Amino acid sequence: MDKKPSSVDANDQGQGEGPYEKRNSVGAGDIRVDDHGADTELKRLLSTRHLTMIALGSSIGQGLWLGSGLSLANGGPAGIFLGYVLAGSMIWCVSHSIGEMACMYPVPAAFIQWTGKFVDQSAAFALGWSYWFSYCITIANELQAANTIIQFWTKAVPVAAWITIWWAVIVLINVGAVSIFGEIEVVASTIKFSWIFVVIISMIVMSAGGAAYDAVGFRYWNEMAFTNGFKGFLSVMPTCIFAMSGSENSGLVAAETANPRKSVPHAVGSIWLRLGLFYLIGSLMITINVSPNNPDLFGQEGTNASPFVIAYRDAGIPVLAHMMNAVILVSVISTGSISCYGASRTTMGLAFLGMAPKQLSKADKTGRPWYGLIPSFIFGGGLAYLNVSESGADVFGWFSNLTSLFTLFGWGMICLSHLRFRTAWARQGRTPQELPWRSWAYPYAPYWGLIMCILLIIVQFYLSVWPLHDSPSAENFFANYLSVVAIVILFLGARVYYRGSWWVDLDTIQLDEGRRFYRDDVEKVEPRGPKGVAQKVMGAILR
């Protein structure tokens, strides 16, 4: 075999044959002794602490705290709990795929670039622009949620005014350096993580009889486990998926961490805490305290409150009700902020793939991608004003259905990219032991994640044609399934433009292009004493 000339591009991403005669590997002359590769104008200012806490709490927002009320009413106690179990199994699988890929390729827009590299350019184009739109929708949804939350305290201020105020807060969080953004998200995630223990303990006591009402226990499970049968259970899945959307943000943040090989596995390891404490135990707590027939649940005809707030209010503990509402407000603003972050990094990744204007790949000296931030601010904030003339629950329903379908497409592409990456890795003579980090759940996890994403997209088609509590209509179909229509149009349009094969040739992929090479831990030395012990304990938990 003739030796290919080795070269190093501007990002120190060399190609050529290495000493073990592996195809598309780094040439011997390109070896460096420091961590390098996958470099962009973004600054690697985030640490393991930042990435772990962002992964732990970034997706905890309106979908869980408010949307659970809608799911409880439509699906019943068993419906919402099983919905979170199923959605949780999916995001656990997706997180393992992200962990392996983000250690190897910590690049802007992460899974969008992975899709372009291992699946198909047209799929990457459709995924990138649909995900940017999804992030903007989430910004709008969290802003309208903030308005719903504030109405628990006062209705004196106009809706548009509150949207403007919270939109300005999200803008301010994102215009600072990424390290400031990281610290704010750490604080928000800490508040959410700490508060869930208060919720669990207090609601167990309340359900056992320590409230203004008699002991509830599993009464609602026995009386109405599924409020609308199997179709009701299916109807909670879009809300459950929406509640967990954003969990994939750890892949985006990896591009701005000092050492993805250390940070990303910790973030993946934290997934069981988020799934167990927030979604599974959190949803269980409301099912043993709040009736599915409560008229004040979000989406019903009453006050449209969070089921967690309703539980404390009905228990005669107004202090906890107000504190719960405040935590929910922090959560939705945090989720809106991380969505704006994700939107700007998504456009940056698209620009790297040549699927967006080159200016979007630029960042200033502190790592802020202004060309991606400003359009995201404007579009996401503009969509939020739909809430001025429509009810919060209606807007939530539209946006969560759109977002859940975009999310399913994204999760499916992450799993498919992982499968094709591993296939290419093996075909080109490499072993799993050479990966910076490898998932013990491969290949079962990505297969499960991909299959479930396909099945739930089909389920949502069924619910769009025959919706719960409504008759079939074109308006209902497009309101709930527009995301898939948009994805298909984007994909086919890109196919016309790019032409060529429907799949990337796995034998010709440059596996070392865009990857990160590691040597030593470039983060600060770990502290000793009590702080060091505390960090070791948390590290053991998150592994």
mmCIF file of N, CA and C in Angstrom, residues 348-469:
data_model
loop_
_atom_site.group_PDB
_atom_site.id
_atom_site.type_symbol
_atom_site.label_atom_id
_atom_site.label_comp_id
_atom_site.label_asym_id
_atom_site.label_seq_id
_atom_site.Cartn_x
_atom_site.Cartn_y
_atom_site.Cartn_z
ATOM 1 N N MET A 348 -23.662 27.243 14.257
ATOM 2 C CA MET A 348 -22.207 27.215 14.079
ATOM 3 C C MET A 348 -21.772 25.893 13.434
ATOM 4 N N GLY A 349 -22.352 24.775 13.918
ATOM 5 C CA GLY A 349 -22.032 23.482 13.340
ATOM 6 C C GLY A 349 -22.483 23.377 11.895
ATOM 7 N N LEU A 350 -23.647 23.937 11.596
ATOM 8 C CA LEU A 350 -24.129 23.936 10.214
ATOM 9 C C LEU A 350 -23.178 24.709 9.308
ATOM 10 N N ALA A 351 -22.639 25.804 9.826
ATOM 11 C CA ALA A 351 -21.696 26.597 9.030
ATOM 12 C C ALA A 351 -20.416 25.801 8.759
ATOM 13 N N PHE A 352 -19.960 25.015 9.751
ATOM 14 C CA PHE A 352 -18.775 24.179 9.549
ATOM 15 C C PHE A 352 -19.009 23.136 8.462
ATOM 16 N N LEU A 353 -20.250 22.688 8.322
ATOM 17 C CA LEU A 353 -20.589 21.708 7.292
ATOM 18 C C LEU A 353 -20.887 22.359 5.949
ATOM 19 N N GLY A 354 -20.842 23.694 5.883
ATOM 20 C CA GLY A 354 -21.155 24.397 4.650
ATOM 21 C C GLY A 354 -22.641 24.474 4.375
ATOM 22 N N MET A 355 -23.467 24.311 5.411
ATOM 23 C CA MET A 355 -24.925 24.306 5.261
ATOM 24 C C MET A 355 -25.565 25.581 5.802
ATOM 25 N N ALA A 356 -24.738 26.551 6.143
ATOM 26 C CA ALA A 356 -25.193 27.860 6.619
ATOM 27 C C ALA A 356 -24.103 28.863 6.260
ATOM 28 N N PRO A 357 -24.411 30.154 6.242
ATOM 29 C CA PRO A 357 -23.395 31.159 5.910
ATOM 30 C C PRO A 357 -22.142 31.024 6.772
ATOM 31 N N LYS A 358 -20.977 31.266 6.188
ATOM 32 C CA LYS A 358 -19.711 31.087 6.891
ATOM 33 C C LYS A 358 -19.598 31.949 8.144
ATOM 34 N N GLN A 359 -20.265 33.120 8.126
ATOM 35 C CA GLN A 359 -20.186 34.014 9.275
ATOM 36 C C GLN A 359 -20.676 33.353 10.564
ATOM 37 N N LEU A 360 -21.594 32.370 10.407
ATOM 38 C CA LEU A 360 -22.150 31.712 11.584
ATOM 39 C C LEU A 360 -21.132 30.823 12.300
ATOM 40 N N SER A 361 -20.002 30.539 11.647
ATOM 41 C CA SER A 361 -18.958 29.727 12.284
ATOM 42 C C SER A 361 -18.014 30.578 13.132
ATOM 43 N N LYS A 362 -18.207 31.885 13.124
ATOM 44 C CA LYS A 362 -17.302 32.797 13.815
ATOM 45 C C LYS A 362 -17.754 33.056 15.250
ATOM 46 N N ALA A 363 -16.785 33.315 16.122
ATOM 47 C CA ALA A 363 -17.054 33.713 17.504
ATOM 48 C C ALA A 363 -16.066 34.808 17.873
ATOM 49 N N ASP A 364 -16.428 35.626 18.860
ATOM 50 C CA ASP A 364 -15.503 36.680 19.264
ATOM 51 C C ASP A 364 -14.409 36.111 20.164
ATOM 52 N N LYS A 365 -13.569 36.979 20.691
ATOM 53 C CA LYS A 365 -12.398 36.498 21.439
ATOM 54 C C LYS A 365 -12.757 35.805 22.747
ATOM 55 N N THR A 366 -13.996 36.007 23.233
ATOM 56 C CA THR A 366 -14.429 35.308 24.445
ATOM 57 C C THR A 366 -15.243 34.055 24.120
ATOM 58 N N GLY A 367 -15.388 33.753 22.821
ATOM 59 C CA GLY A 367 -16.075 32.527 22.426
ATOM 60 C C GLY A 367 -17.564 32.663 22.222
ATOM 61 N N ARG A 368 -18.076 33.896 22.055
ATOM 62 C CA ARG A 368 -19.512 34.090 21.843
ATOM 63 C C ARG A 368 -19.827 34.135 20.351
ATOM 64 N N PRO A 369 -20.633 33.203 19.851
ATOM 65 C CA PRO A 369 -20.980 33.186 18.419
ATOM 66 C C PRO A 369 -22.144 34.137 18.124
ATOM 67 N N TRP A 370 -21.846 35.412 17.989
ATOM 68 C CA TRP A 370 -22.888 36.430 17.869
ATOM 69 C C TRP A 370 -23.798 36.209 16.662
ATOM 70 N N TYR A 371 -23.223 35.737 15.557
ATOM 71 C CA TYR A 371 -24.038 35.556 14.353
ATOM 72 C C TYR A 371 -25.094 34.463 14.547
ATOM 73 N N GLY A 372 -24.851 33.552 15.468
ATOM 74 C CA GLY A 372 -25.847 32.538 15.774
ATOM 75 C C GLY A 372 -26.765 32.948 16.914
ATOM 76 N N LEU A 373 -26.237 33.738 17.849
ATOM 77 C CA LEU A 373 -27.025 34.140 19.010
ATOM 78 C C LEU A 373 -28.162 35.091 18.643
ATOM 79 N N ILE A 374 -27.845 36.115 17.854
ATOM 80 C CA ILE A 374 -28.840 37.160 17.585
ATOM 81 C C ILE A 374 -30.077 36.629 16.863
ATOM 82 N N PRO A 375 -29.942 35.846 15.775
ATOM 83 C CA PRO A 375 -31.161 35.288 15.152
ATOM 84 C C PRO A 375 -31.954 34.402 16.099
ATOM 85 N N SER A 376 -31.268 33.670 16.965
ATOM 86 C CA SER A 376 -31.948 32.788 17.916
ATOM 87 C C SER A 376 -32.721 33.607 18.952
ATOM 88 N N PHE A 377 -32.102 34.695 19.423
ATOM 89 C CA PHE A 377 -32.801 35.601 20.343
ATOM 90 C C PHE A 377 -34.096 36.107 19.712
ATOM 91 N N ILE A 378 -33.971 36.596 18.497
ATOM 92 C CA ILE A 378 -35.104 37.262 17.833
ATOM 93 C C ILE A 378 -36.216 36.262 17.523
ATOM 94 N N PHE A 379 -35.861 35.133 16.936
ATOM 95 C CA PHE A 379 -36.886 34.172 16.510
ATOM 96 C C PHE A 379 -37.552 33.495 17.707
ATOM 97 N N GLY A 380 -36.729 33.048 18.673
ATOM 98 C CA GLY A 380 -37.290 32.399 19.852
ATOM 99 C C GLY A 380 -38.160 33.335 20.664
ATOM 100 N N GLY A 381 -37.689 34.566 20.845
ATOM 101 C CA GLY A 381 -38.487 35.544 21.587
ATOM 102 C C GLY A 381 -39.754 35.926 20.843
ATOM 103 N N GLY A 382 -39.660 36.042 19.510
ATOM 104 C CA GLY A 382 -40.830 36.414 18.720
ATOM 105 C C GLY A 382 -41.934 35.374 18.797
ATOM 106 N N LEU A 383 -41.560 34.092 18.743
ATOM 107 C CA LEU A 383 -42.563 33.027 18.837
ATOM 108 C C LEU A 383 -43.302 33.062 20.177
ATOM 109 N N ALA A 384 -42.625 33.519 21.220
ATOM 110 C CA ALA A 384 -43.236 33.525 22.551
ATOM 111 C C ALA A 384 -44.464 34.415 22.616
ATOM 112 N N TYR A 385 -44.508 35.432 21.765
ATOM 113 C CA TYR A 385 -45.631 36.370 21.826
ATOM 114 C C TYR A 385 -46.926 35.772 21.272
ATOM 115 N N LEU A 386 -46.859 34.541 20.738
ATOM 116 C CA LEU A 386 -48.096 33.846 20.387
ATOM 117 C C LEU A 386 -48.969 33.644 21.619
ATOM 118 N N ASN A 387 -48.328 33.610 22.776
ATOM 119 C CA ASN A 387 -49.051 33.370 24.021
ATOM 120 C C ASN A 387 -49.934 34.549 24.413
ATOM 121 N N VAL A 388 -49.729 35.688 23.786
ATOM 122 C CA VAL A 388 -50.513 36.875 24.137
ATOM 123 C C VAL A 388 -51.979 36.677 23.772
ATOM 124 N N SER A 389 -52.234 36.006 22.656
ATOM 125 C CA SER A 389 -53.609 35.845 22.190
ATOM 126 C C SER A 389 -54.151 34.431 22.346
ATOM 127 N N GLU A 390 -53.319 33.486 22.797
ATOM 128 C CA GLU A 390 -53.760 32.100 22.972
ATOM 129 C C GLU A 390 -53.505 31.663 24.411
ATOM 130 N N SER A 391 -54.201 30.619 24.848
ATOM 131 C CA SER A 391 -53.995 30.120 26.202
ATOM 132 C C SER A 391 -52.638 29.431 26.299
ATOM 133 N N GLY A 392 -52.032 29.505 27.499
ATOM 134 C CA GLY A 392 -50.732 28.887 27.706
ATOM 135 C C GLY A 392 -50.755 27.399 27.427
ATOM 136 N N ALA A 393 -51.841 26.712 27.813
ATOM 137 C CA ALA A 393 -51.925 25.272 27.600
ATOM 138 C C ALA A 393 -51.995 24.928 26.118
ATOM 139 N N ASP A 394 -52.720 25.736 25.335
ATOM 140 C CA ASP A 394 -52.805 25.488 23.891
ATOM 141 C C ASP A 394 -51.444 25.650 23.227
ATOM 142 N N VAL A 395 -50.747 26.740 23.575
ATOM 143 C CA VAL A 395 -49.425 26.987 23.004
ATOM 144 C C VAL A 395 -48.466 25.868 23.407
ATOM 145 N N PHE A 396 -48.542 25.446 24.675
ATOM 146 C CA PHE A 396 -47.697 24.345 25.144
ATOM 147 C C PHE A 396 -47.964 23.086 24.329
ATOM 148 N N GLY A 397 -49.234 22.804 24.072
ATOM 149 C CA GLY A 397 -49.585 21.618 23.295
ATOM 150 C C GLY A 397 -49.000 21.655 21.895
ATOM 151 N N TRP A 398 -49.138 22.795 21.213
ATOM 152 C CA TRP A 398 -48.579 22.917 19.860
ATOM 153 C C TRP A 398 -47.061 22.745 19.881
ATOM 154 N N PHE A 399 -46.414 23.523 20.740
ATOM 155 C CA PHE A 399 -44.960 23.551 20.760
ATOM 156 C C PHE A 399 -44.360 22.229 21.234
ATOM 157 N N SER A 400 -44.970 21.598 22.252
ATOM 158 C CA SER A 400 -44.402 20.348 22.758
ATOM 159 C C SER A 400 -44.522 19.234 21.728
ATOM 160 N N ASN A 401 -45.617 19.199 20.961
ATOM 161 C CA ASN A 401 -45.749 18.196 19.904
ATOM 162 C C ASN A 401 -44.710 18.403 18.813
ATOM 163 N N LEU A 402 -44.500 19.662 18.417
ATOM 164 C CA LEU A 402 -43.482 19.957 17.408
ATOM 165 C C LEU A 402 -42.097 19.580 17.910
ATOM 166 N N THR A 403 -41.786 19.983 19.144
ATOM 167 C CA THR A 403 -40.464 19.731 19.703
ATOM 168 C C THR A 403 -40.205 18.249 19.911
ATOM 169 N N SER A 404 -41.222 17.503 20.384
ATOM 170 C CA SER A 404 -41.012 16.079 20.647
ATOM 171 C C SER A 404 -40.671 15.328 19.362
ATOM 172 N N LEU A 405 -41.273 15.708 18.239
ATOM 173 C CA LEU A 405 -40.957 15.051 16.968
ATOM 174 C C LEU A 405 -39.553 15.408 16.494
ATOM 175 N N PHE A 406 -39.176 16.678 16.614
ATOM 176 C CA PHE A 406 -37.802 17.066 16.283
ATOM 177 C C PHE A 406 -36.815 16.302 17.172
ATOM 178 N N THR A 407 -37.165 16.172 18.456
ATOM 179 C CA THR A 407 -36.296 15.468 19.400
ATOM 180 C C THR A 407 -36.145 14.002 19.025
ATOM 181 N N LEU A 408 -37.252 13.351 18.669
ATOM 182 C CA LEU A 408 -37.186 11.945 18.258
ATOM 183 C C LEU A 408 -36.291 11.779 17.023
ATOM 184 N N PHE A 409 -36.389 12.705 16.082
ATOM 185 C CA PHE A 409 -35.522 12.674 14.898
ATOM 186 C C PHE A 409 -34.068 12.820 15.308
ATOM 187 N N GLY A 410 -33.800 13.763 16.220
ATOM 188 C CA GLY A 410 -32.434 13.970 16.688
ATOM 189 C C GLY A 410 -31.884 12.781 17.434
ATOM 190 N N TRP A 411 -32.661 12.231 18.359
ATOM 191 C CA TRP A 411 -32.207 11.062 19.109
ATOM 192 C C TRP A 411 -31.948 9.880 18.172
ATOM 193 N N GLY A 412 -32.839 9.705 17.196
ATOM 194 C CA GLY A 412 -32.658 8.615 16.245
ATOM 195 C C GLY A 412 -31.371 8.774 15.445
ATOM 196 N N MET A 413 -31.074 9.995 15.015
ATOM 197 C CA MET A 413 -29.848 10.242 14.252
ATOM 198 C C MET A 413 -28.595 10.049 15.104
ATOM 199 N N ILE A 414 -28.690 10.377 16.385
ATOM 200 C CA ILE A 414 -27.549 10.150 17.287
ATOM 201 C C ILE A 414 -27.250 8.659 17.375
ATOM 202 N N CYS A 415 -28.289 7.861 17.577
ATOM 203 C CA CYS A 415 -28.103 6.406 17.676
ATOM 204 C C CYS A 415 -27.605 5.820 16.361
ATOM 205 N N LEU A 416 -28.169 6.279 15.235
ATOM 206 C CA LEU A 416 -27.743 5.781 13.930
ATOM 207 C C LEU A 416 -26.297 6.183 13.640
ATOM 208 N N SER A 417 -25.927 7.424 13.987
ATOM 209 C CA SER A 417 -24.541 7.877 13.793
ATOM 210 C C SER A 417 -23.586 7.024 14.605
ATOM 211 N N HIS A 418 -23.977 6.692 15.824
ATOM 212 C CA HIS A 418 -23.126 5.872 16.686
ATOM 213 C C HIS A 418 -22.913 4.484 16.077
ATOM 214 N N LEU A 419 -23.985 3.880 15.600
ATOM 215 C CA LEU A 419 -23.882 2.556 14.989
ATOM 216 C C LEU A 419 -22.973 2.574 13.760
ATOM 217 N N ARG A 420 -23.125 3.596 12.937
ATOM 218 C CA ARG A 420 -22.324 3.670 11.718
ATOM 219 C C ARG A 420 -20.875 4.062 12.031
ATOM 220 N N PHE A 421 -20.679 4.861 13.066
ATOM 221 C CA PHE A 421 -19.320 5.198 13.497
ATOM 222 C C PHE A 421 -18.570 3.949 13.930
ATOM 223 N N ARG A 422 -19.215 3.121 14.743
ATOM 224 C CA ARG A 422 -18.570 1.892 15.218
ATOM 225 C C ARG A 422 -18.290 0.936 14.053
ATOM 226 N N THR A 423 -19.216 0.881 13.094
ATOM 227 C CA THR A 423 -19.003 0.020 11.929
ATOM 228 C C THR A 423 -17.802 0.503 11.113
ATOM 229 N N ALA A 424 -17.722 1.813 10.893
ATOM 230 C CA ALA A 424 -16.582 2.380 10.166
ATOM 231 C C ALA A 424 -15.288 2.158 10.934
ATOM 232 N N TRP A 425 -15.350 2.304 12.250
ATOM 233 C CA TRP A 425 -14.168 2.126 13.108
ATOM 234 C C TRP A 425 -13.613 0.706 12.952
ATOM 235 N N ALA A 426 -14.520 -0.275 12.953
ATOM 236 C CA ALA A 426 -14.089 -1.672 12.820
ATOM 237 C C ALA A 426 -13.601 -1.972 11.409
ATOM 238 N N ARG A 427 -14.305 -1.454 10.394
ATOM 239 C CA ARG A 427 -13.922 -1.718 8.997
ATOM 240 C C ARG A 427 -12.532 -1.189 8.689
ATOM 241 N N GLN A 428 -12.143 -0.120 9.329
ATOM 242 C CA GLN A 428 -10.859 0.485 9.035
ATOM 243 C C GLN A 428 -9.754 -0.022 9.964
ATOM 244 N N GLY A 429 -9.992 -1.188 10.561
ATOM 245 C CA GLY A 429 -8.943 -1.890 11.288
ATOM 246 C C GLY A 429 -8.664 -1.397 12.677
ATOM 247 N N ARG A 430 -9.638 -0.749 13.314
ATOM 248 C CA ARG A 430 -9.415 -0.231 14.664
ATOM 249 C C ARG A 430 -10.222 -1.039 15.676
ATOM 250 N N THR A 431 -9.820 -0.950 16.921
ATOM 251 C CA THR A 431 -10.471 -1.737 17.970
ATOM 252 C C THR A 431 -11.186 -0.814 18.951
ATOM 253 N N PRO A 432 -12.206 -1.316 19.650
ATOM 254 C CA PRO A 432 -12.915 -0.490 20.650
ATOM 255 C C PRO A 432 -11.992 0.022 21.751
ATOM 256 N N GLN A 433 -10.929 -0.724 22.066
ATOM 257 C CA GLN A 433 -10.009 -0.309 23.122
ATOM 258 C C GLN A 433 -9.288 0.999 22.800
ATOM 259 N N GLU A 434 -9.262 1.385 21.529
ATOM 260 C CA GLU A 434 -8.589 2.621 21.127
ATOM 261 C C GLU A 434 -9.458 3.861 21.304
ATOM 262 N N LEU A 435 -10.728 3.669 21.610
ATOM 263 C CA LEU A 435 -11.630 4.808 21.796
ATOM 264 C C LEU A 435 -11.308 5.534 23.096
ATOM 265 N N PRO A 436 -11.452 6.857 23.144
ATOM 266 C CA PRO A 436 -11.196 7.601 24.385
ATOM 267 C C PRO A 436 -12.100 7.143 25.524
ATOM 268 N N TRP A 437 -13.344 6.808 25.192
ATOM 269 C CA TRP A 437 -14.298 6.245 26.162
ATOM 270 C C TRP A 437 -15.286 5.395 25.378
ATOM 271 N N ARG A 438 -15.641 4.253 25.907
ATOM 272 C CA ARG A 438 -16.577 3.409 25.181
ATOM 273 C C ARG A 438 -17.728 2.984 26.087
ATOM 274 N N SER A 439 -18.892 2.879 25.492
ATOM 275 C CA SER A 439 -20.100 2.501 26.210
ATOM 276 C C SER A 439 -20.175 0.994 26.373
ATOM 277 N N TRP A 440 -20.465 0.551 27.600
ATOM 278 C CA TRP A 440 -20.606 -0.885 27.830
ATOM 279 C C TRP A 440 -21.941 -1.396 27.272
ATOM 280 N N ALA A 441 -22.852 -0.462 26.924
ATOM 281 C CA ALA A 441 -24.172 -0.862 26.447
ATOM 282 C C ALA A 441 -24.233 -1.033 24.938
ATOM 283 N N TYR A 442 -23.129 -0.777 24.224
ATOM 284 C CA TYR A 442 -23.121 -0.959 22.770
ATOM 285 C C TYR A 442 -23.104 -2.450 22.451
ATOM 286 N N PRO A 443 -23.843 -2.924 21.420
ATOM 287 C CA PRO A 443 -24.675 -2.182 20.459
ATOM 288 C C PRO A 443 -26.157 -2.130 20.824
ATOM 289 N N TYR A 444 -26.516 -2.726 21.983
ATOM 290 C CA TYR A 444 -27.937 -2.855 22.311
ATOM 291 C C TYR A 444 -28.597 -1.494 22.545
ATOM 292 N N ALA A 445 -27.878 -0.586 23.225
ATOM 293 C CA ALA A 445 -28.463 0.719 23.548
ATOM 294 C C ALA A 445 -28.812 1.524 22.294
ATOM 295 N N PRO A 446 -27.890 1.720 21.345
ATOM 296 C CA PRO A 446 -28.267 2.512 20.168
ATOM 297 C C PRO A 446 -29.358 1.855 19.323
ATOM 298 N N TYR A 447 -29.377 0.522 19.282
ATOM 299 C CA TYR A 447 -30.449 -0.146 18.536
ATOM 300 C C TYR A 447 -31.803 0.100 19.205
ATOM 301 N N TRP A 448 -31.850 -0.026 20.517
ATOM 302 C CA TRP A 448 -33.104 0.219 21.244
ATOM 303 C C TRP A 448 -33.560 1.665 21.055
ATOM 304 N N GLY A 449 -32.630 2.603 21.205
ATOM 305 C CA GLY A 449 -32.976 4.015 21.039
ATOM 306 C C GLY A 449 -33.508 4.314 19.654
ATOM 307 N N LEU A 450 -32.857 3.774 18.617
ATOM 308 C CA LEU A 450 -33.269 4.031 17.233
ATOM 309 C C LEU A 450 -34.639 3.429 16.949
ATOM 310 N N ILE A 451 -34.850 2.188 17.369
ATOM 311 C CA ILE A 451 -36.131 1.518 17.111
ATOM 312 C C ILE A 451 -37.272 2.241 17.818
ATOM 313 N N MET A 452 -37.054 2.652 19.063
ATOM 314 C CA MET A 452 -38.123 3.328 19.812
ATOM 315 C C MET A 452 -38.437 4.702 19.211
ATOM 316 N N CYS A 453 -37.428 5.393 18.702
ATOM 317 C CA CYS A 453 -37.677 6.690 18.056
ATOM 318 C C CYS A 453 -38.578 6.508 16.837
ATOM 319 N N ILE A 454 -38.297 5.484 16.040
ATOM 320 C CA ILE A 454 -39.117 5.217 14.851
ATOM 321 C C ILE A 454 -40.549 4.868 15.252
ATOM 322 N N LEU A 455 -40.692 4.014 16.262
ATOM 323 C CA LEU A 455 -42.033 3.603 16.705
ATOM 324 C C LEU A 455 -42.837 4.786 17.245
ATOM 325 N N LEU A 456 -42.195 5.673 17.994
ATOM 326 C CA LEU A 456 -42.926 6.804 18.573
ATOM 327 C C LEU A 456 -43.284 7.858 17.523
ATOM 328 N N ILE A 457 -42.500 7.977 16.486
ATOM 329 C CA ILE A 457 -42.881 8.859 15.383
ATOM 330 C C ILE A 457 -44.149 8.325 14.710
ATOM 331 N N ILE A 458 -44.236 6.994 14.593
ATOM 332 C CA ILE A 458 -45.446 6.367 14.043
ATOM 333 C C ILE A 458 -46.626 6.566 14.996
ATOM 334 N N VAL A 459 -46.389 6.427 16.309
ATOM 335 C CA VAL A 459 -47.443 6.642 17.309
ATOM 336 C C VAL A 459 -47.974 8.062 17.233
ATOM 337 N N GLN A 460 -47.069 9.016 17.061
ATOM 338 C CA GLN A 460 -47.522 10.404 17.002
ATOM 339 C C GLN A 460 -48.310 10.682 15.722
ATOM 340 N N PHE A 461 -48.013 9.957 14.661
ATOM 341 C CA PHE A 461 -48.826 10.065 13.451
ATOM 342 C C PHE A 461 -50.256 9.603 13.753
ATOM 343 N N TYR A 462 -50.368 8.477 14.463
ATOM 344 C CA TYR A 462 -51.677 7.960 14.849
ATOM 345 C C TYR A 462 -52.446 8.976 15.695
ATOM 346 N N LEU A 463 -51.764 9.589 16.658
ATOM 347 C CA LEU A 463 -52.421 10.570 17.521
ATOM 348 C C LEU A 463 -52.760 11.858 16.779
ATOM 349 N N SER A 464 -52.024 12.158 15.730
ATOM 350 C CA SER A 464 -52.318 13.347 14.930
ATOM 351 C C SER A 464 -53.545 13.137 14.051
ATOM 352 N N VAL A 465 -53.724 11.910 13.579
ATOM 353 C CA VAL A 465 -54.884 11.598 12.745
ATOM 354 C C VAL A 465 -56.129 11.387 13.611
ATOM 355 N N TRP A 466 -55.960 10.671 14.724
ATOM 356 C CA TRP A 466 -57.069 10.398 15.634
ATOM 357 C C TRP A 466 -56.710 10.905 17.026
ATOM 358 N N PRO A 467 -56.776 12.230 17.245
ATOM 359 C CA PRO A 467 -56.343 12.808 18.529
ATOM 360 C C PRO A 467 -57.258 12.433 19.688
ATOM 361 N N LEU A 468 -56.701 12.462 20.879
ATOM 362 C CA LEU A 468 -57.463 12.209 22.090
ATOM 363 C C LEU A 468 -58.407 13.385 22.350
ATOM 364 N N HIS A 469 -59.656 13.082 22.672
ATOM 365 C CA HIS A 469 -60.670 14.099 23.006
ATOM 366 C C HIS A 469 -61.009 15.016 21.831
#
